Coordinates of C-alpha atoms in Angstrom, one line a residue:
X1319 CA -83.5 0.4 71.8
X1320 CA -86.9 0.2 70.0
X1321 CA -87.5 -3.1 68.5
X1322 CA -89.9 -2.1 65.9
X1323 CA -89.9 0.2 63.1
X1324 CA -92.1 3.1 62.2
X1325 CA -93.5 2.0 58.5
X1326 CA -92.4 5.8 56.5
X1327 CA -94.5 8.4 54.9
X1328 CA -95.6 6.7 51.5
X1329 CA -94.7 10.1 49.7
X1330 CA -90.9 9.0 51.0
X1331 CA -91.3 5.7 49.9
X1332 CA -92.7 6.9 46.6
X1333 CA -89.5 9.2 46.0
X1334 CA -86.9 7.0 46.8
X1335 CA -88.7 4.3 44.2
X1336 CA -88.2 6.8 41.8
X1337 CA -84.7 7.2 42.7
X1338 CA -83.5 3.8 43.0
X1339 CA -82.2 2.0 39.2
X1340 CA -83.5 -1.0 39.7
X1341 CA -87.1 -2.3 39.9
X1342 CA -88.5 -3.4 43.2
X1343 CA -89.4 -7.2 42.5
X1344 CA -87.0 -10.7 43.3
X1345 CA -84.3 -10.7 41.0
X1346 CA -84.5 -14.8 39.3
X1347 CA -82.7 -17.2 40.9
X1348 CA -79.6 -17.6 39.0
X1349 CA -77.9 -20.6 38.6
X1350 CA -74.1 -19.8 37.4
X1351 CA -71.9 -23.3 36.4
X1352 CA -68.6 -21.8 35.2
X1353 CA -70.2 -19.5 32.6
X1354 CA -71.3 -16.7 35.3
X1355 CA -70.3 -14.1 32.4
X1356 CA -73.3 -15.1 30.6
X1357 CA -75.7 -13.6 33.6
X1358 CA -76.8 -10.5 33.2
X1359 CA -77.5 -8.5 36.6
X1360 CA -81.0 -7.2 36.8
X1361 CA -79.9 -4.1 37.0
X1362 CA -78.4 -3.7 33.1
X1363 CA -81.3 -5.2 31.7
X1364 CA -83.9 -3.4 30.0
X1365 CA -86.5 -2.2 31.8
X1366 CA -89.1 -3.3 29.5
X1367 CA -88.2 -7.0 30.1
X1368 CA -89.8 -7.5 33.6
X1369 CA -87.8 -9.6 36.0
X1370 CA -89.4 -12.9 36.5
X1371 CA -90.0 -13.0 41.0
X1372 CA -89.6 -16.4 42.8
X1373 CA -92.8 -16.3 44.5
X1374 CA -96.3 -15.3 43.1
X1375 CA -96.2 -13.2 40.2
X1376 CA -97.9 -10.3 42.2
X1377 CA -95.5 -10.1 45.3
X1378 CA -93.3 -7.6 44.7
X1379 CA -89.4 -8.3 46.4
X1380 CA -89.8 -5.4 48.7
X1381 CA -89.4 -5.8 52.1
X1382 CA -90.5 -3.1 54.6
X1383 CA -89.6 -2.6 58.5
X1384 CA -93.0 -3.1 59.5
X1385 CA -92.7 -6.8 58.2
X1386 CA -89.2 -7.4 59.8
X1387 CA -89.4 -9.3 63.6
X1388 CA -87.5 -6.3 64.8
X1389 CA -85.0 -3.1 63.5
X1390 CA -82.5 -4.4 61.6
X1391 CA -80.4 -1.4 61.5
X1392 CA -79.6 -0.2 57.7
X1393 CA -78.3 3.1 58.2
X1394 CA -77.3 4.4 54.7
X1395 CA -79.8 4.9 51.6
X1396 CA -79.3 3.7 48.0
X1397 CA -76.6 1.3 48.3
X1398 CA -76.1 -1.9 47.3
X1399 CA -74.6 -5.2 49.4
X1400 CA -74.1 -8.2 48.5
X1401 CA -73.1 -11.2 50.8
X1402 CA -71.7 -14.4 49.8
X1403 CA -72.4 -17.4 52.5
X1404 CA -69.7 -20.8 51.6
X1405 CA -70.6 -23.6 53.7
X1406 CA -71.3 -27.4 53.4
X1407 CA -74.9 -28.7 53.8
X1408 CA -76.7 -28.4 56.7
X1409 CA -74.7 -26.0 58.6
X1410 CA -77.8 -23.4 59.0
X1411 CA -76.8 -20.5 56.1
X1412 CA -80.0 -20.0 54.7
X1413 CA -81.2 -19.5 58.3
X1414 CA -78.6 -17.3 59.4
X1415 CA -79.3 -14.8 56.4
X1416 CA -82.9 -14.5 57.2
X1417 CA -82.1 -14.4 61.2
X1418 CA -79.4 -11.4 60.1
X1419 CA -82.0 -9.4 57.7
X1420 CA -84.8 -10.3 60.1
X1421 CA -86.8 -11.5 57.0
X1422 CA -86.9 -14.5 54.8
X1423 CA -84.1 -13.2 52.0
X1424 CA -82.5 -16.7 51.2
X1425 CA -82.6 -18.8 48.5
X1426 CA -84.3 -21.6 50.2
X1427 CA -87.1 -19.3 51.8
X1428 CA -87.7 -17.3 48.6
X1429 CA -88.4 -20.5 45.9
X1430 CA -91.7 -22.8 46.2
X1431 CA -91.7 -26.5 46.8
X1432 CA -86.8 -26.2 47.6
X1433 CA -85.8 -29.2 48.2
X1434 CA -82.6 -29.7 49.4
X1435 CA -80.5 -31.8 46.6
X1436 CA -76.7 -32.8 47.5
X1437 CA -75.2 -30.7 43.9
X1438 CA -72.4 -32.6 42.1
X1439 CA -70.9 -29.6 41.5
X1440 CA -70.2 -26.4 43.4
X1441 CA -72.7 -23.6 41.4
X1442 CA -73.6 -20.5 42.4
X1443 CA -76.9 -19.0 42.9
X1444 CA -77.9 -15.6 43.6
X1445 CA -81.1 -14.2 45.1
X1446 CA -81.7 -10.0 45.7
X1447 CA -84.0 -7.9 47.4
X1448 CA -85.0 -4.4 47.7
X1449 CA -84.8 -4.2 51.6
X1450 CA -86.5 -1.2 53.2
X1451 CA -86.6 0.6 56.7
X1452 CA -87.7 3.9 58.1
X1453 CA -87.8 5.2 54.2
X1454 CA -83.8 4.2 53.8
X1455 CA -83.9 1.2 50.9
X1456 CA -81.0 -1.3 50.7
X1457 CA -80.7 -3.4 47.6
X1458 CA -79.1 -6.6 48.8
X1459 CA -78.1 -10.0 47.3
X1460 CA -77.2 -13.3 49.2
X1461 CA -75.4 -15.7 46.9
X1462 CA -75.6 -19.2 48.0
X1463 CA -72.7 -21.9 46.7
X1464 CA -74.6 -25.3 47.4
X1465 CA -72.5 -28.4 46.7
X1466 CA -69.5 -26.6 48.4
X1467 CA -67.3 -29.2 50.6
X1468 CA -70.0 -32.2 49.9
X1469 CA -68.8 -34.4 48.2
X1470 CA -66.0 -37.1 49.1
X1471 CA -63.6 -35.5 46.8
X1472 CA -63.5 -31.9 47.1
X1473 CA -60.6 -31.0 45.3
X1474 CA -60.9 -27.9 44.1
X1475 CA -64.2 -27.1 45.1
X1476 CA -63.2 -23.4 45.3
X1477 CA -62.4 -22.8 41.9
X1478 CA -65.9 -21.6 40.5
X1479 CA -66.2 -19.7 43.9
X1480 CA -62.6 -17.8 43.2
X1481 CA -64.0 -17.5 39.1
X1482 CA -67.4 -15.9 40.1
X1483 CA -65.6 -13.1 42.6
X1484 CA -62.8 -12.3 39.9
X1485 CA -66.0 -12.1 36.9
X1486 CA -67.9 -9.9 39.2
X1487 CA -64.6 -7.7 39.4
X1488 CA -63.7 -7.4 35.3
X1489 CA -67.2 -7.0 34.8
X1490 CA -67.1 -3.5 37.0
X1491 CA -63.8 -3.0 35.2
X1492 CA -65.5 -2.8 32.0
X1493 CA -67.5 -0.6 32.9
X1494 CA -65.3 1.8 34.3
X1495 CA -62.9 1.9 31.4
X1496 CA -65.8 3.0 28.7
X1497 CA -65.5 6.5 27.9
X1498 CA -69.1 7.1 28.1
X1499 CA -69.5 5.8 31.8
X1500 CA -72.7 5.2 33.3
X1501 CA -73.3 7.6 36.1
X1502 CA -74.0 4.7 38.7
X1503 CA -71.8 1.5 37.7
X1504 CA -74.2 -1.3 38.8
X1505 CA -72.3 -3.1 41.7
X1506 CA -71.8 -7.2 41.6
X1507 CA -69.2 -7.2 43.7
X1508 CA -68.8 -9.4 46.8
X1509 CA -68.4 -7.0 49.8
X1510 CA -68.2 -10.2 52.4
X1511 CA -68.0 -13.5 52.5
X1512 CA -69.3 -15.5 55.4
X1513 CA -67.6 -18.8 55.5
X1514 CA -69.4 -21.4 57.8
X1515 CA -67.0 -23.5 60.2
X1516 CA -68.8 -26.9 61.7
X1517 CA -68.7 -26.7 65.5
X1518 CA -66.5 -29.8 65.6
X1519 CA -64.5 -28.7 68.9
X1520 CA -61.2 -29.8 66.9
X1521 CA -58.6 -27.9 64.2
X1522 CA -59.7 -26.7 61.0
X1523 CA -59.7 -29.1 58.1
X1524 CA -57.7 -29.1 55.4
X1525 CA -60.4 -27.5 53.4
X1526 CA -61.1 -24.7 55.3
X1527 CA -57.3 -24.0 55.6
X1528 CA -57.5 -24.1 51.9
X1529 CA -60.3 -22.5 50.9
X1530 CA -59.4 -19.0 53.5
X1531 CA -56.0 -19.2 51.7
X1532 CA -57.0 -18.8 48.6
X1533 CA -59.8 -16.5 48.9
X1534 CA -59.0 -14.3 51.5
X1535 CA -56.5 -12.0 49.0
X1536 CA -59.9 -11.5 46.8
X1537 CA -62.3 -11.0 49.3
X1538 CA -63.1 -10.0 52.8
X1539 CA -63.6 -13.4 54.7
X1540 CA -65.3 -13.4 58.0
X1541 CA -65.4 -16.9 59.5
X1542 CA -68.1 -18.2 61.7
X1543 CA -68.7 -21.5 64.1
X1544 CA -72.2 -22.5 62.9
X1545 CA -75.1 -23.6 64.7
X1546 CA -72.8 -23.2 68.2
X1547 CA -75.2 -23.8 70.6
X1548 CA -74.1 -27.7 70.2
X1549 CA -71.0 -26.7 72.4
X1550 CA -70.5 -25.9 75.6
X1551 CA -69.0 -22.7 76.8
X1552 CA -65.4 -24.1 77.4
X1553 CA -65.5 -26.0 74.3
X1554 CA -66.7 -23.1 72.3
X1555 CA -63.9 -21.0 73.7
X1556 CA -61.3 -23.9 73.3
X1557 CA -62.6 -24.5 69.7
X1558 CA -62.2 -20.1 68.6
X1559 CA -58.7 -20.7 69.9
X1560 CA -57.7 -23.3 68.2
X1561 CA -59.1 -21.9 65.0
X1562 CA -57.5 -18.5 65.8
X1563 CA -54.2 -20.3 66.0
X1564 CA -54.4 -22.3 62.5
X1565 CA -55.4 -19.3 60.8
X1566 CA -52.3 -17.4 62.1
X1567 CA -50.4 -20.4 61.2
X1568 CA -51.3 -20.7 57.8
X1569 CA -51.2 -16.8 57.5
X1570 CA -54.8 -16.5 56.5
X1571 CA -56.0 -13.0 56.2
X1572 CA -59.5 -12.6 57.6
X1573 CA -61.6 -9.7 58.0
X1574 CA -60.8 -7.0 59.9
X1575 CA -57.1 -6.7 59.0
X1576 CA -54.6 -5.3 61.0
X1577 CA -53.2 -3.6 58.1
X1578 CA -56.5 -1.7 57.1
X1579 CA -56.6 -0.5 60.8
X1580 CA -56.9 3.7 60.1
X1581 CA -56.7 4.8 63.5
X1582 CA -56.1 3.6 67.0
X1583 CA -59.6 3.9 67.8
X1584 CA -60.0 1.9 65.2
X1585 CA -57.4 -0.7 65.7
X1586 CA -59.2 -1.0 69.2
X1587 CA -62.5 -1.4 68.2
X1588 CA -60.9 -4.2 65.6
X1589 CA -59.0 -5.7 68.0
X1590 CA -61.6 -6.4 70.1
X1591 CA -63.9 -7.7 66.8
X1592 CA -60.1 -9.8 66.0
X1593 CA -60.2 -11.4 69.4
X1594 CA -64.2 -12.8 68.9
X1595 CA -63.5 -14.7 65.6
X1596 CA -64.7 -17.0 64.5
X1597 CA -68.4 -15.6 65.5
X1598 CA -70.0 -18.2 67.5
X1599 CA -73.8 -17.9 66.0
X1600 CA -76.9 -19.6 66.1
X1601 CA -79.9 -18.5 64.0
X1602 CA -83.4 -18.9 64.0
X1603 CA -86.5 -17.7 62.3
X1604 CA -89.0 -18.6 65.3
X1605 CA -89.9 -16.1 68.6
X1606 CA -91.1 -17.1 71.9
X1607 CA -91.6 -15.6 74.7
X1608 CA -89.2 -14.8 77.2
X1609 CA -90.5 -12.7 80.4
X1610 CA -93.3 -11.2 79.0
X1611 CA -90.7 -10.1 75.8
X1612 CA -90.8 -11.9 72.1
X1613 CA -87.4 -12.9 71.3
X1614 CA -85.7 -15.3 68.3
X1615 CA -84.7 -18.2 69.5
X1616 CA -84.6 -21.8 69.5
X1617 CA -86.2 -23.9 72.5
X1618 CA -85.1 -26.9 74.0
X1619 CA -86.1 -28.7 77.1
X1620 CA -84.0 -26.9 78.7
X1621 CA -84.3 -23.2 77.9
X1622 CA -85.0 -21.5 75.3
X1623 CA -81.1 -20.2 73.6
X1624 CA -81.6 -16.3 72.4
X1625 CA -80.1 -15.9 69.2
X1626 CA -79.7 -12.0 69.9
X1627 CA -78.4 -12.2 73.9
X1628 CA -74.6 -12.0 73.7
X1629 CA -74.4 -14.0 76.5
X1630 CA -75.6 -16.8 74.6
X1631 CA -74.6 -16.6 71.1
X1632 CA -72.6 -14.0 69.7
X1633 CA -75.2 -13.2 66.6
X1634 CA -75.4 -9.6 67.7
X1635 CA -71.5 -9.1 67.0
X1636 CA -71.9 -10.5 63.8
X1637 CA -74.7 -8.5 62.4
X1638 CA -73.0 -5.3 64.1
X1639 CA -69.8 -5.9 62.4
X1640 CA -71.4 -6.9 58.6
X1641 CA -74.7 -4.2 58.7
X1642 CA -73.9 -1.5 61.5
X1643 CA -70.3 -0.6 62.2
X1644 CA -68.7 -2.2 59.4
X1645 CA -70.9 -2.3 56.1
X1646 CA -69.1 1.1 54.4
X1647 CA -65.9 -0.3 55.6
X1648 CA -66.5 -3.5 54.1
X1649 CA -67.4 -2.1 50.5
X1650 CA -64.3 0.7 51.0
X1651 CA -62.2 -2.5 51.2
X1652 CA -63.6 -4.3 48.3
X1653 CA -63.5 -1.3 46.4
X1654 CA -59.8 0.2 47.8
X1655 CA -58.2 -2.7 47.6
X1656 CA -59.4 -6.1 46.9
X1657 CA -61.1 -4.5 43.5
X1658 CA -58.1 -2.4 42.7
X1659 CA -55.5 -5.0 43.3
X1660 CA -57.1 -6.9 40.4
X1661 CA -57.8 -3.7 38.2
X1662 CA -54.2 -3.0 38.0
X1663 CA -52.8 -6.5 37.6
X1664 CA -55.5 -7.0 34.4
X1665 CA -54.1 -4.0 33.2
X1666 CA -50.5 -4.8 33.5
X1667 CA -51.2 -8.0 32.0
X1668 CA -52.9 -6.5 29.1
X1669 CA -50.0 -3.6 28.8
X1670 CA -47.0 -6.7 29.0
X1671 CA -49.1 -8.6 26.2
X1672 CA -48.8 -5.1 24.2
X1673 CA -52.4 -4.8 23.9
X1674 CA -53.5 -2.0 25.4
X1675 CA -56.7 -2.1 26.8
X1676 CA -58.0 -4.4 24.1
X1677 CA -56.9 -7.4 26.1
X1678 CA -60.0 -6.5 27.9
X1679 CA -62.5 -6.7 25.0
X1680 CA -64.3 -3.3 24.7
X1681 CA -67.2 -3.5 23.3
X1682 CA -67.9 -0.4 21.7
X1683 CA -65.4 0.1 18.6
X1684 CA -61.6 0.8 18.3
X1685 CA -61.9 4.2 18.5
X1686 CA -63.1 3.7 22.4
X1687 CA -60.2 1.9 22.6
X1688 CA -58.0 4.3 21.5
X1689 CA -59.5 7.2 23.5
X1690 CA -59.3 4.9 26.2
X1691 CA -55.5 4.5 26.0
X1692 CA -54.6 7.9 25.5
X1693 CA -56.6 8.8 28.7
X1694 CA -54.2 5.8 30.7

């Protein structure tokens, strides 16, 4: 397998630009503190307003293979993705999303002069990209919850985390239930989460246990040991173990489920995915040479640790599962189920308050409301 990418035609690149909705620069850092319904995606504002980019004002958010370290592997054109990393401080997220995307695509990477400040609160900040490769374009967007699990009492911590997913959700529901729909609902929803376990060798902690509990009915969680070349190989495999065990004890669903399984090709391809998590990962911007080959990795006096050998990290499963085998799957089952489980319990709530739909405040005039109704 070829490591590098053939940069495409620029008539292709041309026609897809035309095609795609949104426009090709950095979307603004946004900064959500318990009012997320206030942002606006980028891609329902007017396209006369042009996005503000977090880098120089000429350096347009588009990333092309030829820049990437190495082929990424985006197989499908003109979708959206958007990945959620939840982790405390420290534990190597920002890294990990520009190792996965082979390009600097996190928030730290994409504003001048970051410095790392311990947030009081948990406060979510989102970050996207136009990411393309071999002519196929990929609009994705990280969102980064700093101040998660930091401070001393982190009660509740999850709380704007769980009210950001569920916003994302009743803002796609509004959309769907106008009469005049748009023909391509811009898509906020979360499609993964990655949550970042430290490699401590023991249990999980209490908030781990909590925060997988409570999120894993809203959103596909896939758990990760972070920066695991700390441990040793017996401790690594002791430490997934363990974890396994206290998720199945606390019945925490993570992703892939059993019950999703469609086929036993693909409960066997799952199981096998079910038996690595957590994902032991290490990740690293930085390539050195390893027998005449560049590689990412990180050196030490010892060696130097490949991020992308299996036999040293298990990176490569992880970016299989979230962008090669697994990335339609994971939207089917935000969309399918996650989505629709809280579509029909908002509108069974509205229908029990007697309300019809205008529990969900439509904006365009009772007699959408009513046409709306009839059509339910």
């Amino acid at each position: 397998e070829t490591l590098h990418t053939n940069t495409p035609p620029p008539h292709t690149a041309q026609e897809l630009d035309s095609e795609l909705e949104s426009p090709v620069r950095m979307e603004e850092e946004s900064e959500v503190e318990l009012q997320v319904e206030e942002e606006e995606p980028e891609v329902m504002k007017q396209p006369e307003q042009p996005p503000p980019c977090l880098s120089e004002p000429n350096t347009q958010g588009i990333i092309k293979g030829s820049d990437l370290f190495g082929y990424v592997g985006i197989e499908a054109a003109g979708f959206e993705f958007n990945i959620m990393v939840v982790g405390q401080s420290g534990l190597g997220k920002s890294t990990l999303v520009n190792t996965l995307f082979k390009s600097k695509v996190s928030r730290k990477s994409c504003t001048p002069n970051y410095e790392e400040k311990i947030s009081k609160t948990v406060h979510l900040q989102s970050v996207s990209h136009i990411i393309e490769e071999k002519g196929v374009k990929m609009r994705l967007t990280v969102i980064d919850t700093p101040g998660f699990g930091d401070q001393i009492n982190n009660e509740n911590c999850w709380e704007p985390i769980v009210k950001y997913i569920n916003e994302q959700y009743e803002k796609y529901l509004k959309e769907e239930l106008h009469v005049n729909r748009k023909r391509r609902i811009p898509d906020t929803r979360v499609h993964c989460c990655v949550y970042f376990l430290p490699a401590t060798g023991h249990w999980l902690r209490p908030i781990d246990v909590e925060f997988m509990k409570r999120l894993g009915n809203i959103v596909s969680i896939v758990p990760v040991i972070a920066k695991a070349d700390t441990l040793t190989m017996e401790e690594r495999l002791e430490f997934k173990q363990r974890i396994r065990q206290g998720l199945q004890a606390n019945g925490i669903r993570v992703y892939p489920q059993k019950e999703y399984d469609e086929d036993a090709e693909e409960r066997i391809l799952n199981d096998r995915i079910r038996e690595s998590i957590p994902f032991a990962v290490v990740g690293t911007d930085k390539e050195h040479q390893v027998n005449g080959n560049k590689v990412l990795g990180r050196k030490t006096k010892w060696g130097i640790i490949e991020v992308e050998n299996v036999a040293h990290c298990e990176f490569a499963h992880l970016r299989d599962l979230l962008i090669r085998s697994h990335l339609q799957d994971l939207k089917d089952v935000t969309h399918n189920i996650h989505y629709e489980t809280y579509r029909v319990r908002r509108l069974n709530e509205s229908n029990a308050n007697g309300l019809g739909l205008s529990a969900l405040s439509l904006e365009n005039g009772t007699a959408e409301k009513s046409e709306a109704e009839s059509q339910l």
